[in-house]
Short mmCIF file of C-alpha atoms in Angstrom, two decimals:
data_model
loop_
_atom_site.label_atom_id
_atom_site.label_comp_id
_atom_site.label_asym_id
_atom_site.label_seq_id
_atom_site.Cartn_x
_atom_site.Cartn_y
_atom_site.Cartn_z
CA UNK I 300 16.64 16.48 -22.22
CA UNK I 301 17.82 13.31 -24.03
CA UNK I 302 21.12 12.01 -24.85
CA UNK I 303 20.99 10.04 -27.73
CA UNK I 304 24.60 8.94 -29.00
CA UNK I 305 24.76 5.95 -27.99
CA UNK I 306 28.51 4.45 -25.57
CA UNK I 307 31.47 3.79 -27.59
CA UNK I 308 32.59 1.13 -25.40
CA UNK I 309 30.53 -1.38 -23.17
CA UNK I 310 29.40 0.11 -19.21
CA UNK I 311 29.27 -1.37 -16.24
CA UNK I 312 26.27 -0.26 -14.80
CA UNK I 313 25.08 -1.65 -10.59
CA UNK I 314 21.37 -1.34 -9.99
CA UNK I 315 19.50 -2.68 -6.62
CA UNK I 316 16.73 -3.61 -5.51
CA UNK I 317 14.91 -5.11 -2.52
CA UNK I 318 12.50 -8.15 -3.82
CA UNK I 319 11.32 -8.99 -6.75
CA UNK I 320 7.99 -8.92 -5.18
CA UNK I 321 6.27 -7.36 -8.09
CA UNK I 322 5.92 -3.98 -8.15
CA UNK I 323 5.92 -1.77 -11.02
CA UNK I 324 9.29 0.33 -10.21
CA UNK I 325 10.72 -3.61 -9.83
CA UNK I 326 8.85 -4.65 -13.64
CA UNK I 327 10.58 -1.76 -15.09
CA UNK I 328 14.29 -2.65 -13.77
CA UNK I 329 14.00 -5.66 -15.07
CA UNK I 330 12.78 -4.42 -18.50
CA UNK I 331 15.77 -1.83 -18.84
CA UNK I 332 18.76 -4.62 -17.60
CA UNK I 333 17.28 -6.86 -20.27
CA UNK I 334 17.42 -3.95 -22.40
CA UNK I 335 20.86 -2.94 -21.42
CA UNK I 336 22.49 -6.71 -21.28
CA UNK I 337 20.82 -7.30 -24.99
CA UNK I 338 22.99 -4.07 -25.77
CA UNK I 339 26.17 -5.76 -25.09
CA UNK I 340 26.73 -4.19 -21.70
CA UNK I 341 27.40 -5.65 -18.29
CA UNK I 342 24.39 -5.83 -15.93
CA UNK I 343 24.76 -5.96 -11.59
CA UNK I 344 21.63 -6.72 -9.93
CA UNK I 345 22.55 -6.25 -6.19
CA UNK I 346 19.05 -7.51 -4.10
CA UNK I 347 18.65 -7.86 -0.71
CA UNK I 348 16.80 -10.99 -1.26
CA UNK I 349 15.62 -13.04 -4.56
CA UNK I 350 11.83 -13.90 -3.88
CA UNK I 351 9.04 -12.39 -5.55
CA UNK I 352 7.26 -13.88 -8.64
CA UNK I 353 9.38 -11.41 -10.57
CA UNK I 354 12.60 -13.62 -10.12
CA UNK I 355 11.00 -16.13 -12.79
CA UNK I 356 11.42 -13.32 -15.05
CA UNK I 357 14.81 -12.32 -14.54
CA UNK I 358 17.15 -11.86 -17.63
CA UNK I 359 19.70 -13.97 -18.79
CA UNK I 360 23.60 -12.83 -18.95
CA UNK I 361 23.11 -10.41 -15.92
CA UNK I 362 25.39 -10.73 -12.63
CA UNK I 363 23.09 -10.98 -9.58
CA UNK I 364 24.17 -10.45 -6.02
CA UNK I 365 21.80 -11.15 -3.03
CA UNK I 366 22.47 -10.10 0.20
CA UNK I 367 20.13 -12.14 2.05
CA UNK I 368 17.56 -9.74 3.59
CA UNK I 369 15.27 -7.88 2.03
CA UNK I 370 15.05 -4.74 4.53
CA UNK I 371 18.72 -3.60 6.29
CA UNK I 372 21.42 -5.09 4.39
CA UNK I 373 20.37 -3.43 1.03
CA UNK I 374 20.72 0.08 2.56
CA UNK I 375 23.66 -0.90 4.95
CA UNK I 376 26.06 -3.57 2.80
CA UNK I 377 25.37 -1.93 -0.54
CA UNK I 378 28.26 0.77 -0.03
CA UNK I 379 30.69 -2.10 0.72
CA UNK I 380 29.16 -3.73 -2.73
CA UNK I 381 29.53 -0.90 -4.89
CA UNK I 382 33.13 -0.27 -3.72
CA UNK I 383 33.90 -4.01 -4.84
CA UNK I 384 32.29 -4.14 -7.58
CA UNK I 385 33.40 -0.52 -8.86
CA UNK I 386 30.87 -0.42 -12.09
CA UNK I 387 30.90 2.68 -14.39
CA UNK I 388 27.34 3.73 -12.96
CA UNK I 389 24.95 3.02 -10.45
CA UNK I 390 21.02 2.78 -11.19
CA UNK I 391 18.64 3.75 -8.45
CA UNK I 392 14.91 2.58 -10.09
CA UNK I 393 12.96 4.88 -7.85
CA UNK I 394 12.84 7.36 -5.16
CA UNK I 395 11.93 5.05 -2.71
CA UNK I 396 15.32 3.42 -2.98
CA UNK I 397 17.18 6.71 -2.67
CA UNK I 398 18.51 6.40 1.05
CA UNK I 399 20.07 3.91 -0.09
CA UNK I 400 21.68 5.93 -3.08
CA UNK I 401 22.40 8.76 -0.16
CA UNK I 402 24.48 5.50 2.09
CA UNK I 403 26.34 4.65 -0.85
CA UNK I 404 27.50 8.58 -1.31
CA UNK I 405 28.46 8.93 2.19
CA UNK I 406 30.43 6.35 2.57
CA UNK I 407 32.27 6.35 -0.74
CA UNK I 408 32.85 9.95 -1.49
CA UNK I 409 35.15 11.12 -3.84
CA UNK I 410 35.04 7.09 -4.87
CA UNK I 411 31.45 7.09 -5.55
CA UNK I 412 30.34 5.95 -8.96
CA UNK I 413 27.80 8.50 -10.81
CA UNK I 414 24.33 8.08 -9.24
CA UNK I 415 21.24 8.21 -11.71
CA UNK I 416 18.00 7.92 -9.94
CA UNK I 417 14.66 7.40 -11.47
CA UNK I 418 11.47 9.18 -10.07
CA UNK I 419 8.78 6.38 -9.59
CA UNK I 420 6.50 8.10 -7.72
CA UNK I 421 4.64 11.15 -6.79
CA UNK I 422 6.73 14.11 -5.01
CA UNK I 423 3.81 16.13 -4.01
CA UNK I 424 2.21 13.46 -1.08
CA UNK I 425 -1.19 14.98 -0.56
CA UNK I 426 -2.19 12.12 1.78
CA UNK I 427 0.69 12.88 4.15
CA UNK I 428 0.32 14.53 7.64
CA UNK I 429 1.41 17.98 8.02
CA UNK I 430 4.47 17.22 9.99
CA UNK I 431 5.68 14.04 7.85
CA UNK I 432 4.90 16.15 4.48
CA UNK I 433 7.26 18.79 5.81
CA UNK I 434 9.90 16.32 6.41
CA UNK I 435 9.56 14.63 3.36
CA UNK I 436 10.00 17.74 1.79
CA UNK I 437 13.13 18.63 3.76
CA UNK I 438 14.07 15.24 2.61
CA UNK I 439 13.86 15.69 -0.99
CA UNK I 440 16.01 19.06 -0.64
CA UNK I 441 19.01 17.18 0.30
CA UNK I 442 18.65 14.62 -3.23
CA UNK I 443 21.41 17.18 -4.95
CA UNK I 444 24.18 16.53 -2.75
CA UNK I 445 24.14 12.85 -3.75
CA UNK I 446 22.14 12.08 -6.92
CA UNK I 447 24.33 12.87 -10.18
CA UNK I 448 21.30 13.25 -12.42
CA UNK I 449 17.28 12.47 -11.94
CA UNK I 450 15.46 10.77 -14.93
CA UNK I 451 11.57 11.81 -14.94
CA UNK I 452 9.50 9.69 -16.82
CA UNK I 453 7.39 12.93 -18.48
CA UNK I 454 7.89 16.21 -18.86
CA UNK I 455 5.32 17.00 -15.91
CA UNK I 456 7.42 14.88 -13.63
CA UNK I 457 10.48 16.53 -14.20
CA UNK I 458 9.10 20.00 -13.64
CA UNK I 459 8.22 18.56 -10.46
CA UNK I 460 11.14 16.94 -9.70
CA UNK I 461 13.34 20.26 -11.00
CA UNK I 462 10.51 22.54 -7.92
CA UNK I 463 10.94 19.81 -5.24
CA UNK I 464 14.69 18.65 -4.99
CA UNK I 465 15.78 22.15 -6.34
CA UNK I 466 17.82 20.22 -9.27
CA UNK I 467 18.55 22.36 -12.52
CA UNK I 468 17.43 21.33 -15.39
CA UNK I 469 21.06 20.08 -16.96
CA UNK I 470 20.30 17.73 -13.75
CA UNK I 471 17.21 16.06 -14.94
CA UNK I 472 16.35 14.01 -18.23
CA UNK I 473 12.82 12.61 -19.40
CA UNK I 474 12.75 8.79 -20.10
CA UNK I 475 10.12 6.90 -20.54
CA UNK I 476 10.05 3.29 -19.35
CA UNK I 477 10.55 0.68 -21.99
CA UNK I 478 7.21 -0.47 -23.06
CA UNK I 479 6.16 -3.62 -21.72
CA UNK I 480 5.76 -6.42 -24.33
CA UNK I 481 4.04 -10.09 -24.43
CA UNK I 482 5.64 -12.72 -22.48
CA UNK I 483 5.16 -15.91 -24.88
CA UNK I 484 5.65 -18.59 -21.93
CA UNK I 485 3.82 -16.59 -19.30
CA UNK I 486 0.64 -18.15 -17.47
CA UNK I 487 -2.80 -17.84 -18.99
CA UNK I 488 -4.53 -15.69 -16.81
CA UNK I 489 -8.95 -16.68 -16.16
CA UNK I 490 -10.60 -13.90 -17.71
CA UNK I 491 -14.16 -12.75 -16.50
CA UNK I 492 -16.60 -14.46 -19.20
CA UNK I 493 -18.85 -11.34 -18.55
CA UNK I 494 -17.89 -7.61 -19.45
CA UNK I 495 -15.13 -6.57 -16.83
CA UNK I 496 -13.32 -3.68 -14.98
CA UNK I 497 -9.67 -4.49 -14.33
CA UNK I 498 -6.99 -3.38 -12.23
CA UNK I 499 -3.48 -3.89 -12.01
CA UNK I 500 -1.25 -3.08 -9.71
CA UNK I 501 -0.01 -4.06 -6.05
CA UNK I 502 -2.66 -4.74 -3.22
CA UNK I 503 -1.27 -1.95 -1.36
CA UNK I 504 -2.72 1.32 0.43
CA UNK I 505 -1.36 3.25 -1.46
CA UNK I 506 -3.47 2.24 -4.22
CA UNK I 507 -7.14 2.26 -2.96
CA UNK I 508 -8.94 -0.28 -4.43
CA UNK I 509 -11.38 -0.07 -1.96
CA UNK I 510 -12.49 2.94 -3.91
CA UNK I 511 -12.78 0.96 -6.99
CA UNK I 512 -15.08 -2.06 -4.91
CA UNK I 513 -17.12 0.43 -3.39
CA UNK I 514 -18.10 1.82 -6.83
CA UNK I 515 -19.24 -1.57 -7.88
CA UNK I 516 -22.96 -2.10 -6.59
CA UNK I 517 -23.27 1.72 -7.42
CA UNK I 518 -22.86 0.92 -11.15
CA UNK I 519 -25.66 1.15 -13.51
CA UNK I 520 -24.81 -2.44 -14.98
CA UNK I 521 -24.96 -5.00 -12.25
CA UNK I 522 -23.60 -7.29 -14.16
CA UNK I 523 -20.18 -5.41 -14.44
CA UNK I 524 -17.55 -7.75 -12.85
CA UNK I 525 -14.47 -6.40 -11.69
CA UNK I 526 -10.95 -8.14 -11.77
CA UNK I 527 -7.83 -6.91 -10.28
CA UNK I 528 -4.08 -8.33 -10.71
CA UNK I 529 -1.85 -7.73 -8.01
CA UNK I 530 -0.76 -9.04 -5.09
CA UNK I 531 -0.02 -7.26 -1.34
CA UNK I 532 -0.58 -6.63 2.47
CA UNK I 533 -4.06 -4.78 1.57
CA UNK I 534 -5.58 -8.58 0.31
CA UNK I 535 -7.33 -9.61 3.49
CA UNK I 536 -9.23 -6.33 4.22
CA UNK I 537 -10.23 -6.07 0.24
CA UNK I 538 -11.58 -9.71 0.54
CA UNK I 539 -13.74 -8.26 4.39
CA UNK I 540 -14.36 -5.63 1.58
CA UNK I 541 -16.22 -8.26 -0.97
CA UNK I 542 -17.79 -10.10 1.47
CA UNK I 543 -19.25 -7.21 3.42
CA UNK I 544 -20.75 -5.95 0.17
CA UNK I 545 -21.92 -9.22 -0.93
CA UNK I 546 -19.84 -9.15 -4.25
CA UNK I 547 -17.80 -12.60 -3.49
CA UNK I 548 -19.30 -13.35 -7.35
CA UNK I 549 -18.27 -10.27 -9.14
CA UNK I 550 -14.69 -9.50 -7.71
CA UNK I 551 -11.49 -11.73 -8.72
CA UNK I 552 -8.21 -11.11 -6.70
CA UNK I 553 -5.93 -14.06 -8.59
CA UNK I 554 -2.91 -12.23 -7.10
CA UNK I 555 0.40 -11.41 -9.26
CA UNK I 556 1.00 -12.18 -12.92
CA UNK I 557 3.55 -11.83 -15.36
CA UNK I 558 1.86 -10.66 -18.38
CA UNK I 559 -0.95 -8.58 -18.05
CA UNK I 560 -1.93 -7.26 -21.47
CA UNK I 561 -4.10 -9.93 -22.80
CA UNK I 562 -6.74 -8.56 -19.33
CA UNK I 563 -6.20 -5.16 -20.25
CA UNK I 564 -6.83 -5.75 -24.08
CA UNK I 565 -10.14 -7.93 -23.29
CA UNK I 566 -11.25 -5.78 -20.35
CA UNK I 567 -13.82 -2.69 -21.02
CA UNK I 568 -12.61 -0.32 -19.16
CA UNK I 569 -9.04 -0.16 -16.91
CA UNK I 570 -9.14 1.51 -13.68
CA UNK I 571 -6.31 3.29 -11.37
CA UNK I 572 -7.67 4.80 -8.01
CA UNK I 573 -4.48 5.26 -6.48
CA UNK I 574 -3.90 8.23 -4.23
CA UNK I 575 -0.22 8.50 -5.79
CA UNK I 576 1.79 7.40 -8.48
CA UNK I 577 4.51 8.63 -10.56
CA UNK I 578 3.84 7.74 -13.91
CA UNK I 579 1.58 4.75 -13.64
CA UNK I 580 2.75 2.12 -15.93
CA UNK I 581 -0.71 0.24 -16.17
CA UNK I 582 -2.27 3.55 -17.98
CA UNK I 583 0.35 3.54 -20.66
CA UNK I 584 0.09 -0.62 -21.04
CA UNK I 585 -3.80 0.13 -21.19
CA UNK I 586 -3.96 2.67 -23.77
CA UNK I 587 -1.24 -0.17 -26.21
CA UNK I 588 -3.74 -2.23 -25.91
CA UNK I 589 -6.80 0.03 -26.87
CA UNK I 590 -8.45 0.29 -23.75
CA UNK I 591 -9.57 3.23 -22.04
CA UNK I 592 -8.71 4.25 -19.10
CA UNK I 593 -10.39 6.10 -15.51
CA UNK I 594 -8.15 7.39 -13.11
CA UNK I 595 -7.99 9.43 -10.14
CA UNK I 596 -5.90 12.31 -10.44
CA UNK I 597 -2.76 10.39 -8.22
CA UNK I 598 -0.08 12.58 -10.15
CA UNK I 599 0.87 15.26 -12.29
CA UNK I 600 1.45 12.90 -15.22
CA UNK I 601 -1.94 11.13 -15.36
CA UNK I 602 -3.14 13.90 -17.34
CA UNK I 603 -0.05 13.69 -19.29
CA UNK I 604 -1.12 10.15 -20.46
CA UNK I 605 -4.93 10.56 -20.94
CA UNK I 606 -4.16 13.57 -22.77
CA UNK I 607 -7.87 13.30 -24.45
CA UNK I 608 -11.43 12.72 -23.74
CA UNK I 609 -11.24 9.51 -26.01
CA UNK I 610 -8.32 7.93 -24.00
CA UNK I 611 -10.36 7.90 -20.81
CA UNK I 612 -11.37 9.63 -17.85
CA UNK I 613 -9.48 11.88 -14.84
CA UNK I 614 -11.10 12.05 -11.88
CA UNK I 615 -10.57 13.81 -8.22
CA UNK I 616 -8.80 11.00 -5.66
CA UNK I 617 -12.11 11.78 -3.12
CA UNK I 618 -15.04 11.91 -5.51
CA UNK I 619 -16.38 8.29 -5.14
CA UNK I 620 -19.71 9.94 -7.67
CA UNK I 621 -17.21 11.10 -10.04
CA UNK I 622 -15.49 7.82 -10.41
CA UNK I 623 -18.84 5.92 -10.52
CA UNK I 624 -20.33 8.59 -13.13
CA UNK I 625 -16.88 7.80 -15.11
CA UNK I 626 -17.14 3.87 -14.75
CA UNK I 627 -20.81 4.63 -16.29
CA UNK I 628 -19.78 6.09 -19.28
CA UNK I 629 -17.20 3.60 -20.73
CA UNK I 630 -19.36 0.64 -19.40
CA UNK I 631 -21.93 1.74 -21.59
CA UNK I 632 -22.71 -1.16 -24.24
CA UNK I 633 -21.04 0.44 -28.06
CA UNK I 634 -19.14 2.87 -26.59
CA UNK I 635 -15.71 3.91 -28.97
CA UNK I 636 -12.57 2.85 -27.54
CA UNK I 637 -9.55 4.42 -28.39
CA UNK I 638 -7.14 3.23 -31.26
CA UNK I 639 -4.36 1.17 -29.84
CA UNK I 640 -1.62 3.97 -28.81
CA UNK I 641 2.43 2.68 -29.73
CA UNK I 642 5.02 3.91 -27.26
CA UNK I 643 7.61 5.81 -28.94
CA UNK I 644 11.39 6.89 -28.95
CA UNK I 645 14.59 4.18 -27.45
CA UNK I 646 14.69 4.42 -23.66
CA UNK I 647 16.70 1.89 -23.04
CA UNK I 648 19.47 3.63 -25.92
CA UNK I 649 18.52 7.00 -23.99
CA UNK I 650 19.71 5.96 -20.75
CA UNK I 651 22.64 4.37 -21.59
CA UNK I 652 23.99 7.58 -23.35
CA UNK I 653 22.90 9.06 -20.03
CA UNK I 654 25.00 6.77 -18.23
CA UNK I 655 28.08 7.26 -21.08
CA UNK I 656 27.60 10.70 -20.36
CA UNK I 657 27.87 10.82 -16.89
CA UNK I 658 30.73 7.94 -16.71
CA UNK I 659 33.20 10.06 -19.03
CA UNK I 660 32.53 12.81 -16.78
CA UNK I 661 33.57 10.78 -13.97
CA UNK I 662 36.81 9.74 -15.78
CA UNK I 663 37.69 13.49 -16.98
#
């Protein structure tokens, strides 16, 4: 559900995070307090600590507040920030952060500011032990007794979000993130000057791109090279990865960058091998740019997005043949790519009449 009359008079709205190391629930944040600043609004960035490429790229006009640390101070000083700063709203970009949404609720109480939190990744953790998926579970069931309202990013997501945290649906709105646009002063990036695979995201675990390298030398084109943009703990055994497989002169890790679209507009084909997402950001920026996309199926939105057989290809998280038979059929040489696809709608106007909403409320 969307709420689309916009505030009558200007918010206050707190959002946190813990770097700006440059992931994609900390791209977004920045995005939507750009968004909301531009808007005439006023912005608090609380952070436990301002490092990460992503603080080049912070925007202008908002009030930032950095605790020092990026780990225990965000989850144990923020209550003590939020009852300072008293703003209208407070912003939780993703479901990772939400035990720190659940500190800030127990030690305000009646005080507490509304609490919007966004779901940034997958609820359903297939990967997950037995025992730590039934805690994580348990976990989610407490999100109603301090979240105010959940924003899914697709209709999927919400459903999912509605099952696992036992919300009602006056509880949950669908928002897309705000697209993500060219950054005029941002660093060229050295593109393959062969026909390439690319991947963006963080060099995390969670992501397996050691699926992705391990499809490489099983591609029918050995000439395929294979760049990915990110940067994260998983580097040093993707690089053992390379060199074990003798592909030092294929693969490109140039770490993080701030504007990605010009790779994923030159690039054949755009992968995601991730075991789980929320709604990956990188498919959507792919498909803007006219580039298909294979994915493994990391969430109940990825099938949202590649909605077709022209958009790209879905493929099981485990099936390394199904993945390489997918590569194979959008590497071959002629193949149609899809028509550039234009995000729609205002998210950035939809979640502040979210946040009006849920401020008046407050008030009455």
């Amino acid at each position: 559900m969307l709420y689309h009359s916009p505030p009558s008079t200007p918010l206050h709205i707190l959002a946190f995070a813990e770097t700006l190391q440059g992931g994609g629930v900390e791209r977004a944040l920045l995005r939507m307090t750009a968004g909301w600043r531009e808007r005439g609004h006023r912005v608090t960035l609380v952070l436990g600590a301002c490092e990460g490429p992503l603080a080049a790229e912070l925007p202008a006009g908002i009030e930032l507040i950095e605790l020092g640390s990026p780990h225990y101070p965000i989850l144990m000083r923020l209550p003590g920030v939020v009852r300072k700063v008293d703003p209208d709203v407070v912003f939780c970009p993703g479901n990772y952060y939400t035990a720190a949404a659940a500190m800030i609720r127990l030690r305000l109480g009646r005080d507490c500011p509304p609490i919007i939190a966004k779901v940034s990744n997958a609820l359903v953790r297939h990967e997950m032990w037995r025992m730590v998926a039934w805690g994580y579970n348990r976990w989610l069931r407490w999100h109603p007794r301090f979240l105010d309202h959940v924003v899914a990013m697709t209709p999927a997501m919400a459903r999912e979000a509605m099952a696992k945290m036992a919300l009602p649906a006056d509880r949950v709105s669908v928002i897309a993130n705000p697209p993500a646009e060219r950054i005029a002063d941002a660093a060229p990036i050295a593109l393959p000057d062969a026909r390439y695979i690319v991947g963006v995201g963080r060099l995390e675990a969670q992501k397996r791109w050691d699926r992705l390298i391990d499809a490489l030398p099983r591609l029918a084109d050995p000439e395929i090279r294979l760049l990915l943009l990110g940067e994260g703990s998983a580097r040093a055994p993707l690089e053992a990865q390379v060199a074990r497989l003798g592909l030092a002169d294929r693969v490109t890790m140039p770490g993080h960058v701030s504007d990605p679209l010009p790779a994923l507009k030159h690039a054949t084909v755009a992968a995601l091998t991730s075991d789980y997402e929320g709604v990956p950001g990188v498919v959507r920026e792919a498909l803007s740019q006219g580039t298909p996309v294979v994915a493994t199926e990391a969430s109940v939105a990825v099938r949202e997005l590649i909605d077709s057989p022209a958009l790209g290809t879905v493929v099981p998280r485990e099936d390394g043949d199904a993945l390489v038979a997918a590569l194979d059929h959008w590497l071959v040489p002629g193949r149609a790519r899809p028509a550039p696809r234009a995000d729609e709608g205002d998210p950035v106007g939809d979640y502040l009449a979210l946040f009006s909403r849920l401020a008046r409320q407050r008030i009455a």
